[in-house]
């Protein structure tokens, strides 16, 4: 299903032009218009899903395989030194476009970007409580 007024639905399905790196029946991979680094790309499913939890299982299972293929190509062609995969879900996590997308961000030594967080220092007890909250 496509969602009305979803820009990534329109891009993924070719209604809005994009700098496409790859396309098949289910996905389009495009260059991000506001790249963190040279070659920053987005993997977009053609079917609308708001986020990771909303993504059909079959589609989800194919995303990382496609990312792996794209990563090999990008490492080879761009001669980048590394690559970050970033996938934001929800406004609190920085998601600005509510259509699932996987960022592929080539990294270059001294590119000046950082994808960081400040590590916490939880006790073993606090970790155990969280573990239980998730699994029980
Ligand atoms: P996120 O913050 O994870 O939702 O990422 C949204 C990304 O989409 C940002 O990196 C934007 O630069 C990118 N973006 C937004 N609109 C477009 C567009 N029309 N074409 C390509 N990339 C876009
Ligand atoms: Zn959409």
Short mmCIF file of N, CA, C and O and ligand atoms in Angstrom, two decimals:
data_model
loop_
_atom_site.label_atom_id
_atom_site.label_comp_id
_atom_site.label_asym_id
_atom_site.label_seq_id
_atom_site.Cartn_x
_atom_site.Cartn_y
_atom_site.Cartn_z
N UNK A 1 0.83 -1.21 0.00
CA UNK A 1 0.00 0.00 0.00
C UNK A 1 0.86 1.25 0.00
O UNK A 1 1.88 1.30 0.68
N UNK A 2 0.42 2.23 -0.77
CA UNK A 2 1.07 3.54 -0.72
C UNK A 2 0.25 4.42 0.22
O UNK A 2 -0.94 4.21 0.41
N UNK A 3 0.92 5.42 0.79
CA UNK A 3 0.21 6.33 1.69
C UNK A 3 0.16 7.70 1.03
O UNK A 3 1.21 8.20 0.56
N UNK A 4 -1.04 8.28 1.00
CA UNK A 4 -1.19 9.61 0.40
C UNK A 4 -0.29 10.60 1.12
O UNK A 4 -0.13 10.54 2.32
N UNK A 5 0.27 11.50 0.34
CA UNK A 5 1.10 12.57 0.89
C UNK A 5 2.37 12.10 1.59
O UNK A 5 2.95 12.83 2.37
N UNK A 6 2.78 10.86 1.30
CA UNK A 6 4.07 10.40 1.84
C UNK A 6 5.14 10.61 0.77
O UNK A 6 5.08 10.00 -0.30
N UNK A 7 6.09 11.46 1.08
CA UNK A 7 7.10 11.81 0.07
C UNK A 7 7.96 10.60 -0.32
O UNK A 7 8.33 10.44 -1.49
N UNK A 8 8.25 9.73 0.65
CA UNK A 8 9.07 8.56 0.31
C UNK A 8 8.29 7.52 -0.49
O UNK A 8 8.87 6.79 -1.29
N UNK A 9 6.97 7.44 -0.31
CA UNK A 9 6.16 6.60 -1.20
C UNK A 9 6.30 7.10 -2.64
O UNK A 9 6.49 6.31 -3.58
N UNK A 10 6.23 8.42 -2.78
CA UNK A 10 6.30 9.01 -4.13
C UNK A 10 7.68 8.82 -4.74
O UNK A 10 7.82 8.50 -5.92
N UNK A 11 8.71 9.01 -3.94
CA UNK A 11 10.08 8.82 -4.45
C UNK A 11 10.32 7.35 -4.78
O UNK A 11 10.80 7.01 -5.86
N UNK A 12 9.96 6.47 -3.83
CA UNK A 12 10.24 5.04 -4.03
C UNK A 12 9.55 4.50 -5.27
O UNK A 12 10.07 3.64 -5.97
N UNK A 13 8.37 5.05 -5.57
CA UNK A 13 7.59 4.56 -6.71
C UNK A 13 7.79 5.38 -7.97
O UNK A 13 7.08 5.20 -8.96
N UNK A 14 8.75 6.29 -7.92
CA UNK A 14 9.15 7.02 -9.13
C UNK A 14 8.27 8.19 -9.51
O UNK A 14 8.44 8.76 -10.58
N UNK A 15 7.32 8.57 -8.64
CA UNK A 15 6.48 9.74 -8.95
C UNK A 15 7.23 11.04 -8.76
O UNK A 15 6.89 12.06 -9.36
N UNK A 16 8.21 11.02 -7.88
CA UNK A 16 9.10 12.17 -7.69
C UNK A 16 10.49 11.67 -8.04
O UNK A 16 10.92 10.61 -7.55
N UNK A 17 11.21 12.42 -8.91
CA UNK A 17 12.54 11.93 -9.31
C UNK A 17 13.53 11.96 -8.16
O UNK A 17 13.40 12.76 -7.23
N UNK A 18 14.49 11.06 -8.24
CA UNK A 18 15.53 10.99 -7.21
C UNK A 18 16.81 10.51 -7.86
O UNK A 18 16.79 9.99 -8.98
N UNK A 19 17.89 10.67 -7.17
CA UNK A 19 19.17 10.11 -7.63
C UNK A 19 19.21 8.66 -7.17
O UNK A 19 19.57 8.34 -6.05
N UNK A 20 18.76 7.79 -8.08
CA UNK A 20 18.59 6.38 -7.74
C UNK A 20 19.88 5.60 -7.96
O UNK A 20 20.49 5.68 -9.03
N UNK A 21 20.27 4.82 -6.95
CA UNK A 21 21.46 3.97 -7.05
C UNK A 21 21.08 2.54 -7.41
O UNK A 21 21.90 1.80 -7.97
N UNK A 22 19.85 2.16 -7.05
CA UNK A 22 19.41 0.78 -7.26
C UNK A 22 17.89 0.76 -7.20
O UNK A 22 17.28 1.50 -6.43
N UNK A 23 17.30 -0.12 -8.00
CA UNK A 23 15.85 -0.31 -7.92
C UNK A 23 15.49 -1.73 -8.29
O UNK A 23 16.08 -2.32 -9.20
N UNK A 24 14.55 -2.31 -7.55
CA UNK A 24 13.93 -3.57 -7.97
C UNK A 24 12.44 -3.47 -7.68
O UNK A 24 11.93 -2.37 -7.44
N UNK A 25 11.73 -4.57 -7.71
CA UNK A 25 10.28 -4.52 -7.53
C UNK A 25 9.86 -4.03 -6.15
O UNK A 25 8.75 -3.52 -5.98
N UNK A 26 10.73 -4.18 -5.17
CA UNK A 26 10.34 -3.88 -3.79
C UNK A 26 11.05 -2.69 -3.16
O UNK A 26 10.56 -2.14 -2.16
N UNK A 27 12.21 -2.33 -3.71
CA UNK A 27 13.02 -1.29 -3.07
C UNK A 27 13.55 -0.29 -4.09
O UNK A 27 13.74 -0.61 -5.27
N UNK A 28 13.81 0.92 -3.58
CA UNK A 28 14.62 1.88 -4.32
C UNK A 28 15.67 2.41 -3.34
O UNK A 28 15.37 2.69 -2.17
N UNK A 29 16.88 2.54 -3.82
CA UNK A 29 17.95 3.12 -3.01
C UNK A 29 18.33 4.44 -3.66
O UNK A 29 18.62 4.50 -4.87
N UNK A 30 18.28 5.50 -2.83
CA UNK A 30 18.49 6.85 -3.38
C UNK A 30 19.59 7.58 -2.60
O UNK A 30 19.90 7.21 -1.47
N UNK A 31 20.13 8.61 -3.22
CA UNK A 31 21.03 9.49 -2.49
C UNK A 31 20.22 10.44 -1.62
O UNK A 31 19.23 11.02 -2.09
N UNK A 32 20.65 10.60 -0.37
CA UNK A 32 20.00 11.53 0.56
C UNK A 32 20.27 12.96 0.09
O UNK A 32 21.38 13.30 -0.31
N UNK A 33 19.23 13.79 0.14
CA UNK A 33 19.36 15.19 -0.31
C UNK A 33 20.14 16.05 0.69
O UNK A 33 20.58 17.14 0.34
N UNK A 34 20.24 15.56 1.91
CA UNK A 34 21.01 16.30 2.94
C UNK A 34 22.08 15.40 3.51
O UNK A 34 22.03 15.03 4.69
N UNK A 35 23.04 15.02 2.67
CA UNK A 35 23.96 13.94 3.06
C UNK A 35 24.89 14.31 4.21
O UNK A 35 25.41 15.42 4.28
N UNK A 36 25.09 13.35 5.10
CA UNK A 36 26.08 13.50 6.17
C UNK A 36 27.48 13.43 5.58
O UNK A 36 28.40 14.11 6.04
N UNK A 37 27.64 12.59 4.58
CA UNK A 37 28.94 12.42 3.90
C UNK A 37 28.66 12.12 2.42
O UNK A 37 27.51 11.84 2.04
N UNK A 38 29.72 12.11 1.65
CA UNK A 38 29.60 11.79 0.22
C UNK A 38 29.09 10.35 0.04
O UNK A 38 29.71 9.41 0.55
N UNK A 39 27.96 10.22 -0.63
CA UNK A 39 27.41 8.89 -0.91
C UNK A 39 26.33 8.44 0.06
O UNK A 39 25.79 7.34 -0.08
N UNK A 40 25.98 9.31 1.03
CA UNK A 40 24.91 8.97 1.99
C UNK A 40 23.65 8.56 1.22
O UNK A 40 23.11 9.32 0.42
N UNK A 41 23.21 7.34 1.47
CA UNK A 41 22.09 6.77 0.71
C UNK A 41 20.99 6.32 1.65
O UNK A 41 21.21 6.11 2.85
N UNK A 42 19.80 6.16 1.08
CA UNK A 42 18.65 5.68 1.84
C UNK A 42 18.04 4.48 1.11
O UNK A 42 17.81 4.56 -0.10
N UNK A 43 17.81 3.42 1.84
CA UNK A 43 17.08 2.28 1.28
C UNK A 43 15.61 2.48 1.62
O UNK A 43 15.24 2.58 2.79
N UNK A 44 14.78 2.55 0.59
CA UNK A 44 13.33 2.76 0.76
C UNK A 44 12.55 1.57 0.24
O UNK A 44 12.69 1.21 -0.95
N UNK A 45 11.70 0.96 1.05
CA UNK A 45 10.76 -0.02 0.49
C UNK A 45 9.68 0.73 -0.32
O UNK A 45 9.33 1.86 0.02
N UNK A 46 9.19 0.10 -1.37
CA UNK A 46 8.17 0.76 -2.20
C UNK A 46 6.81 0.76 -1.52
O UNK A 46 6.00 1.66 -1.74
N UNK A 47 6.56 -0.27 -0.70
CA UNK A 47 5.31 -0.31 0.07
C UNK A 47 5.49 0.54 1.32
O UNK A 47 6.53 0.46 1.98
N UNK A 48 4.47 1.29 1.66
CA UNK A 48 4.59 2.16 2.84
C UNK A 48 4.58 1.34 4.13
O UNK A 48 3.76 0.45 4.32
N UNK A 49 5.50 1.69 5.02
CA UNK A 49 5.48 1.23 6.41
C UNK A 49 6.00 2.41 7.22
O UNK A 49 6.99 3.03 6.83
N UNK A 50 5.36 2.71 8.34
CA UNK A 50 5.78 3.88 9.10
C UNK A 50 7.20 3.72 9.66
O UNK A 50 7.98 4.67 9.68
N UNK A 51 7.49 2.51 10.12
CA UNK A 51 8.75 2.30 10.84
C UNK A 51 9.08 0.82 10.84
O UNK A 51 8.38 0.01 10.23
N UNK A 52 10.13 0.46 11.58
CA UNK A 52 10.60 -0.93 11.60
C UNK A 52 9.52 -1.90 12.07
O UNK A 52 9.36 -2.97 11.48
N UNK A 53 8.78 -1.52 13.11
CA UNK A 53 7.77 -2.43 13.66
C UNK A 53 6.62 -2.65 12.69
O UNK A 53 5.95 -3.68 12.72
N UNK A 54 6.42 -1.69 11.82
CA UNK A 54 5.31 -1.71 10.87
C UNK A 54 5.69 -2.46 9.57
O UNK A 54 4.83 -2.76 8.75
N UNK A 55 6.97 -2.74 9.44
CA UNK A 55 7.46 -3.32 8.18
C UNK A 55 7.05 -4.80 8.08
O UNK A 55 7.26 -5.55 9.03
N UNK A 56 6.48 -5.23 6.95
CA UNK A 56 6.16 -6.66 6.82
C UNK A 56 7.44 -7.50 6.98
O UNK A 56 8.51 -7.09 6.55
N UNK A 57 7.30 -8.64 7.61
CA UNK A 57 8.42 -9.52 7.91
C UNK A 57 9.27 -9.82 6.66
O UNK A 57 10.49 -9.81 6.70
N UNK A 58 8.59 -10.13 5.57
CA UNK A 58 9.32 -10.49 4.33
C UNK A 58 10.18 -9.35 3.86
O UNK A 58 11.30 -9.55 3.37
N UNK A 59 9.64 -8.13 3.94
CA UNK A 59 10.41 -6.96 3.53
C UNK A 59 11.57 -6.76 4.49
O UNK A 59 12.72 -6.53 4.06
N UNK A 60 11.28 -6.86 5.78
CA UNK A 60 12.33 -6.67 6.79
C UNK A 60 13.49 -7.63 6.54
O UNK A 60 14.66 -7.26 6.66
N UNK A 61 13.16 -8.84 6.18
CA UNK A 61 14.21 -9.86 6.02
C UNK A 61 15.08 -9.58 4.80
O UNK A 61 16.18 -10.11 4.69
N UNK A 62 14.60 -8.76 3.89
CA UNK A 62 15.38 -8.47 2.68
C UNK A 62 16.22 -7.20 2.80
O UNK A 62 17.14 -6.99 2.02
N UNK A 63 15.88 -6.36 3.77
CA UNK A 63 16.55 -5.06 3.85
C UNK A 63 18.05 -5.19 4.10
O UNK A 63 18.86 -4.53 3.45
N UNK A 64 18.41 -6.08 5.02
CA UNK A 64 19.83 -6.16 5.37
C UNK A 64 20.65 -6.84 4.27
O UNK A 64 21.83 -6.53 4.10
N UNK A 65 20.01 -7.71 3.53
CA UNK A 65 20.71 -8.34 2.41
C UNK A 65 21.00 -7.29 1.34
O UNK A 65 22.11 -7.23 0.80
N UNK A 66 20.02 -6.43 1.08
CA UNK A 66 20.23 -5.34 0.13
C UNK A 66 21.30 -4.38 0.66
O UNK A 66 22.19 -3.94 -0.09
N UNK A 67 21.23 -4.08 1.94
CA UNK A 67 22.23 -3.18 2.54
C UNK A 67 23.63 -3.77 2.38
O UNK A 67 24.60 -3.05 2.10
N UNK A 68 23.74 -5.06 2.53
CA UNK A 68 25.04 -5.73 2.39
C UNK A 68 25.58 -5.57 0.96
O UNK A 68 26.75 -5.26 0.74
N UNK A 69 24.68 -5.75 -0.01
CA UNK A 69 25.11 -5.60 -1.41
C UNK A 69 25.51 -4.16 -1.70
O UNK A 69 26.54 -3.90 -2.34
N UNK A 70 24.69 -3.23 -1.23
CA UNK A 70 25.00 -1.80 -1.44
C UNK A 70 26.31 -1.43 -0.75
O UNK A 70 27.11 -0.66 -1.28
N UNK A 71 26.52 -1.97 0.45
CA UNK A 71 27.74 -1.65 1.21
C UNK A 71 28.98 -2.08 0.42
O UNK A 71 29.95 -1.31 0.31
N UNK A 72 28.94 -3.26 -0.16
CA UNK A 72 30.10 -3.74 -0.93
C UNK A 72 30.37 -2.80 -2.09
O UNK A 72 31.51 -2.41 -2.35
N UNK A 73 29.30 -2.44 -2.81
CA UNK A 73 29.46 -1.55 -3.96
C UNK A 73 30.00 -0.19 -3.53
O UNK A 73 30.93 0.36 -4.16
N UNK A 74 29.43 0.35 -2.46
CA UNK A 74 29.84 1.69 -2.03
C UNK A 74 31.29 1.70 -1.54
O UNK A 74 32.06 2.61 -1.85
N UNK A 75 31.67 0.67 -0.79
CA UNK A 75 33.06 0.60 -0.30
C UNK A 75 34.01 0.54 -1.50
O UNK A 75 35.05 1.19 -1.50
N UNK A 76 33.62 -0.23 -2.49
CA UNK A 76 34.50 -0.41 -3.66
C UNK A 76 34.58 0.87 -4.50
O UNK A 76 35.65 1.31 -4.88
N UNK A 77 33.40 1.47 -4.76
CA UNK A 77 33.37 2.59 -5.70
C UNK A 77 33.74 3.93 -5.06
O UNK A 77 34.30 4.81 -5.72
N UNK A 78 33.38 4.10 -3.80
CA UNK A 78 33.65 5.39 -3.16
C UNK A 78 34.97 5.39 -2.39
O UNK A 78 35.43 6.44 -1.95
N UNK A 79 35.54 4.21 -2.23
CA UNK A 79 36.79 4.08 -1.45
C UNK A 79 36.63 4.70 -0.06
O UNK A 79 37.54 5.37 0.42
N UNK A 80 35.46 4.50 0.53
CA UNK A 80 35.27 5.03 1.89
C UNK A 80 36.03 4.12 2.86
O UNK A 80 36.43 3.00 2.53
N UNK A 81 36.24 4.64 4.06
CA UNK A 81 37.03 3.92 5.06
C UNK A 81 36.14 3.12 6.00
O UNK A 81 36.64 2.29 6.77
N UNK A 82 34.85 3.38 5.98
CA UNK A 82 33.90 2.68 6.83
C UNK A 82 32.49 3.03 6.41
O UNK A 82 32.28 3.75 5.42
N UNK A 83 31.52 2.53 7.12
CA UNK A 83 30.13 2.75 6.74
C UNK A 83 29.24 2.58 7.97
O UNK A 83 29.35 1.59 8.67
N UNK A 84 28.40 3.55 8.24
CA UNK A 84 27.40 3.42 9.31
C UNK A 84 26.03 3.13 8.71
O UNK A 84 25.64 3.76 7.72
N UNK A 85 25.32 2.18 9.31
CA UNK A 85 23.89 2.00 9.02
C UNK A 85 23.12 2.64 10.17
O UNK A 85 23.40 2.35 11.34
N UNK A 86 22.18 3.50 9.84
CA UNK A 86 21.39 4.19 10.86
C UNK A 86 19.92 4.04 10.48
O UNK A 86 19.56 4.18 9.30
N UNK A 87 19.10 3.76 11.48
CA UNK A 87 17.68 3.56 11.17
C UNK A 87 16.87 4.14 12.33
O UNK A 87 16.88 3.60 13.43
N UNK A 88 16.25 5.27 12.10
CA UNK A 88 15.53 5.99 13.15
C UNK A 88 14.05 5.62 13.16
O UNK A 88 13.41 5.58 12.10
N UNK A 89 13.53 5.37 14.35
CA UNK A 89 12.11 5.02 14.51
C UNK A 89 11.48 5.94 15.55
O UNK A 89 11.85 5.87 16.72
N UNK A 90 10.56 6.76 15.11
CA UNK A 90 9.88 7.66 16.03
C UNK A 90 10.60 8.99 16.14
O UNK A 90 11.82 9.07 15.99
N UNK A 91 9.78 10.01 16.41
CA UNK A 91 10.30 11.37 16.51
C UNK A 91 11.40 11.48 17.57
O UNK A 91 12.42 12.14 17.36
N UNK A 92 11.20 10.78 18.68
CA UNK A 92 12.18 10.85 19.78
C UNK A 92 13.53 10.31 19.35
O UNK A 92 14.57 10.66 19.92
N UNK A 93 13.52 9.43 18.35
CA UNK A 93 14.75 8.84 17.86
C UNK A 93 15.30 9.58 16.65
O UNK A 93 16.27 9.13 16.02
N UNK A 94 14.66 10.69 16.29
CA UNK A 94 15.17 11.49 15.18
C UNK A 94 14.54 11.20 13.83
O UNK A 94 15.01 11.69 12.81
N UNK A 95 13.48 10.39 13.82
CA UNK A 95 12.82 10.10 12.54
C UNK A 95 12.04 11.34 12.09
O UNK A 95 11.19 11.83 12.83
N UNK A 96 12.36 11.82 10.92
CA UNK A 96 11.68 13.01 10.40
C UNK A 96 10.74 12.66 9.23
O UNK A 96 9.83 13.43 8.93
N UNK A 97 10.98 11.54 8.58
CA UNK A 97 10.09 11.10 7.50
C UNK A 97 9.48 9.76 7.92
O UNK A 97 10.20 8.78 8.13
N UNK A 98 8.16 9.76 8.05
CA UNK A 98 7.47 8.58 8.59
C UNK A 98 7.19 7.57 7.49
O UNK A 98 6.03 7.29 7.14
N UNK A 99 8.26 7.06 6.91
CA UNK A 99 8.22 5.95 5.95
C UNK A 99 9.55 5.25 6.21
O UNK A 99 10.61 5.88 6.07
N UNK A 100 9.50 3.98 6.58
CA UNK A 100 10.73 3.27 6.95
C UNK A 100 11.85 3.56 5.95
O UNK A 100 11.66 3.51 4.73
N UNK A 101 13.01 3.84 6.47
CA UNK A 101 14.19 3.99 5.61
C UNK A 101 15.43 3.63 6.40
O UNK A 101 15.50 3.86 7.61
N UNK A 102 16.38 3.06 5.71
CA UNK A 102 17.67 2.71 6.32
C UNK A 102 18.74 3.61 5.72
O UNK A 102 18.93 3.63 4.50
N UNK A 103 19.39 4.38 6.59
CA UNK A 103 20.48 5.23 6.14
C UNK A 103 21.74 4.39 5.95
O UNK A 103 22.08 3.57 6.81
N UNK A 104 22.44 4.63 4.85
CA UNK A 104 23.77 4.06 4.65
C UNK A 104 24.73 5.23 4.51
O UNK A 104 24.64 6.00 3.53
N UNK A 105 25.58 5.38 5.49
CA UNK A 105 26.44 6.57 5.56
C UNK A 105 27.90 6.17 5.43
O UNK A 105 28.51 5.65 6.39
N UNK A 106 28.46 6.38 4.23
CA UNK A 106 29.88 6.06 4.07
C UNK A 106 30.71 6.97 4.98
O UNK A 106 30.36 8.14 5.16
N UNK A 107 31.75 6.44 5.58
CA UNK A 107 32.59 7.22 6.47
C UNK A 107 34.01 7.31 5.92
O UNK A 107 34.51 6.34 5.34
N UNK A 108 34.56 8.47 6.06
CA UNK A 108 35.92 8.75 5.58
C UNK A 108 36.73 9.24 6.76
O UNK A 108 36.21 9.99 7.60
N UNK A 109 37.96 8.83 6.85
CA UNK A 109 38.81 9.34 7.94
C UNK A 109 38.75 10.85 7.93
O UNK A 109 38.83 11.46 6.87
N UNK A 110 38.56 11.44 9.09
CA UNK A 110 38.52 12.90 9.21
C UNK A 110 37.35 13.53 8.45
O UNK A 110 37.49 14.66 7.96
N UNK A 111 36.22 12.82 8.33
CA UNK A 111 35.08 13.44 7.64
C UNK A 111 34.32 14.43 8.55
O UNK A 111 33.39 15.11 8.11
N UNK A 112 34.71 14.50 9.81
CA UNK A 112 34.13 15.50 10.70
C UNK A 112 32.75 15.17 11.22
O UNK A 112 32.18 15.94 11.99
N UNK A 113 32.21 14.02 10.84
CA UNK A 113 30.88 13.60 11.33
C UNK A 113 31.04 12.70 12.54
O UNK A 113 32.10 12.10 12.75
N UNK A 114 30.00 12.62 13.34
CA UNK A 114 30.04 11.65 14.44
C UNK A 114 28.64 11.11 14.68
O UNK A 114 27.66 11.86 14.60
N UNK A 115 28.55 9.83 14.90
CA UNK A 115 27.27 9.19 15.21
C UNK A 115 27.48 8.60 16.60
O UNK A 115 27.99 7.50 16.74
N UNK A 116 27.15 9.38 17.60
CA UNK A 116 27.61 9.10 18.95
C UNK A 116 26.51 9.16 19.99
O UNK A 116 25.47 9.75 19.78
N UNK A 117 26.75 8.54 21.11
CA UNK A 117 25.94 8.74 22.30
C UNK A 117 26.88 8.75 23.50
O UNK A 117 28.01 8.32 23.40
N UNK A 118 26.36 9.28 24.60
CA UNK A 118 27.15 9.30 25.83
C UNK A 118 26.85 8.02 26.59
O UNK A 118 25.70 7.79 26.98
N UNK A 119 27.84 7.15 26.80
CA UNK A 119 27.56 5.88 27.49
C UNK A 119 27.13 6.12 28.94
O UNK A 119 27.71 6.95 29.63
N UNK A 120 26.10 5.37 29.37
CA UNK A 120 25.69 5.42 30.78
C UNK A 120 26.57 4.48 31.60
O UNK A 120 27.44 3.79 31.06
N UNK A 121 26.32 4.44 32.92
CA UNK A 121 27.10 3.55 33.80
C UNK A 121 26.15 2.81 34.73
O UNK A 121 26.18 2.99 35.95
N UNK A 122 25.28 1.95 34.16
CA UNK A 122 24.29 1.26 35.00
C UNK A 122 24.96 0.19 35.88
O UNK A 122 25.97 -0.39 35.49
N UNK A 123 24.33 -0.05 37.04
CA UNK A 123 24.78 -1.16 37.88
C UNK A 123 24.30 -2.47 37.27
O UNK A 123 23.41 -2.48 36.40
N UNK A 124 24.85 -3.58 37.74
CA UNK A 124 24.40 -4.90 37.29
C UNK A 124 22.92 -5.08 37.63
O UNK A 124 22.17 -5.66 36.85
N UNK A 125 22.50 -4.55 38.79
CA UNK A 125 21.10 -4.67 39.21
C UNK A 125 20.18 -3.91 38.25
O UNK A 125 19.12 -4.39 37.86
N UNK A 126 20.60 -2.73 37.88
CA UNK A 126 19.79 -1.93 36.95
C UNK A 126 19.69 -2.64 35.59
O UNK A 126 18.62 -2.68 34.98
N UNK A 127 20.79 -3.20 35.16
CA UNK A 127 20.77 -3.93 33.88
C UNK A 127 19.83 -5.13 33.96
O UNK A 127 19.08 -5.41 33.02
N UNK A 128 19.87 -5.83 35.11
CA UNK A 128 19.02 -7.01 35.29
C UNK A 128 17.54 -6.62 35.28
O UNK A 128 16.71 -7.32 34.70
N UNK A 129 17.23 -5.48 35.90
CA UNK A 129 15.84 -5.02 35.92
C UNK A 129 15.35 -4.72 34.51
O UNK A 129 14.23 -5.05 34.12
N UNK A 130 16.21 -4.11 33.74
CA UNK A 130 15.83 -3.77 32.35
C UNK A 130 15.69 -5.05 31.53
O UNK A 130 14.76 -5.20 30.73
N UNK A 131 16.65 -5.97 31.75
CA UNK A 131 16.58 -7.24 31.01
C UNK A 131 15.23 -7.92 31.26
O UNK A 131 14.56 -8.35 30.33
N UNK A 132 14.83 -7.95 32.55
CA UNK A 132 13.55 -8.58 32.91
C UNK A 132 12.38 -7.86 32.28
O UNK A 132 11.44 -8.48 31.81
N UNK A 133 12.45 -6.54 32.30
CA UNK A 133 11.35 -5.75 31.75
C UNK A 133 11.14 -6.09 30.27
O UNK A 133 10.02 -6.16 29.78
N UNK A 134 12.25 -6.35 29.59
CA UNK A 134 12.14 -6.64 28.16
C UNK A 134 11.69 -8.08 27.89
O UNK A 134 10.83 -8.31 27.04
N UNK A 135 12.24 -9.01 28.61
CA UNK A 135 11.99 -10.41 28.24
C UNK A 135 10.78 -11.03 28.93
O UNK A 135 10.26 -12.05 28.46
N UNK A 136 10.34 -10.44 30.06
CA UNK A 136 9.24 -11.09 30.79
C UNK A 136 7.88 -10.56 30.38
O UNK A 136 7.75 -9.43 29.94
P1 LIG B 1 15.25 10.53 9.26
O1 LIG B 1 15.66 11.72 10.08
O2 LIG B 1 15.90 9.25 9.72
O3 LIG B 1 13.75 10.42 9.12
O4 LIG B 1 15.88 10.77 7.84
C1 LIG B 1 15.23 11.46 6.81
C2 LIG B 1 16.28 11.70 5.75
O5 LIG B 1 15.61 11.94 4.54
C3 LIG B 1 17.18 12.91 6.03
O6 LIG B 1 18.53 12.48 6.01
C4 LIG B 1 16.87 13.85 4.87
O7 LIG B 1 18.01 14.53 4.41
C5 LIG B 1 16.33 12.90 3.82
N1 LIG B 1 15.38 13.46 2.86
C6 LIG B 1 14.28 14.18 3.14
N2 LIG B 1 13.61 14.47 2.00
C7 LIG B 1 14.32 13.92 1.00
C8 LIG B 1 14.17 13.87 -0.42
N3 LIG B 1 13.14 14.46 -1.03
N4 LIG B 1 15.09 13.20 -1.15
C9 LIG B 1 16.14 12.59 -0.53
N5 LIG B 1 16.34 12.60 0.78
C10 LIG B 1 15.46 13.26 1.54
ZN1 LIG B 2 5.33 6.10 2.42
#
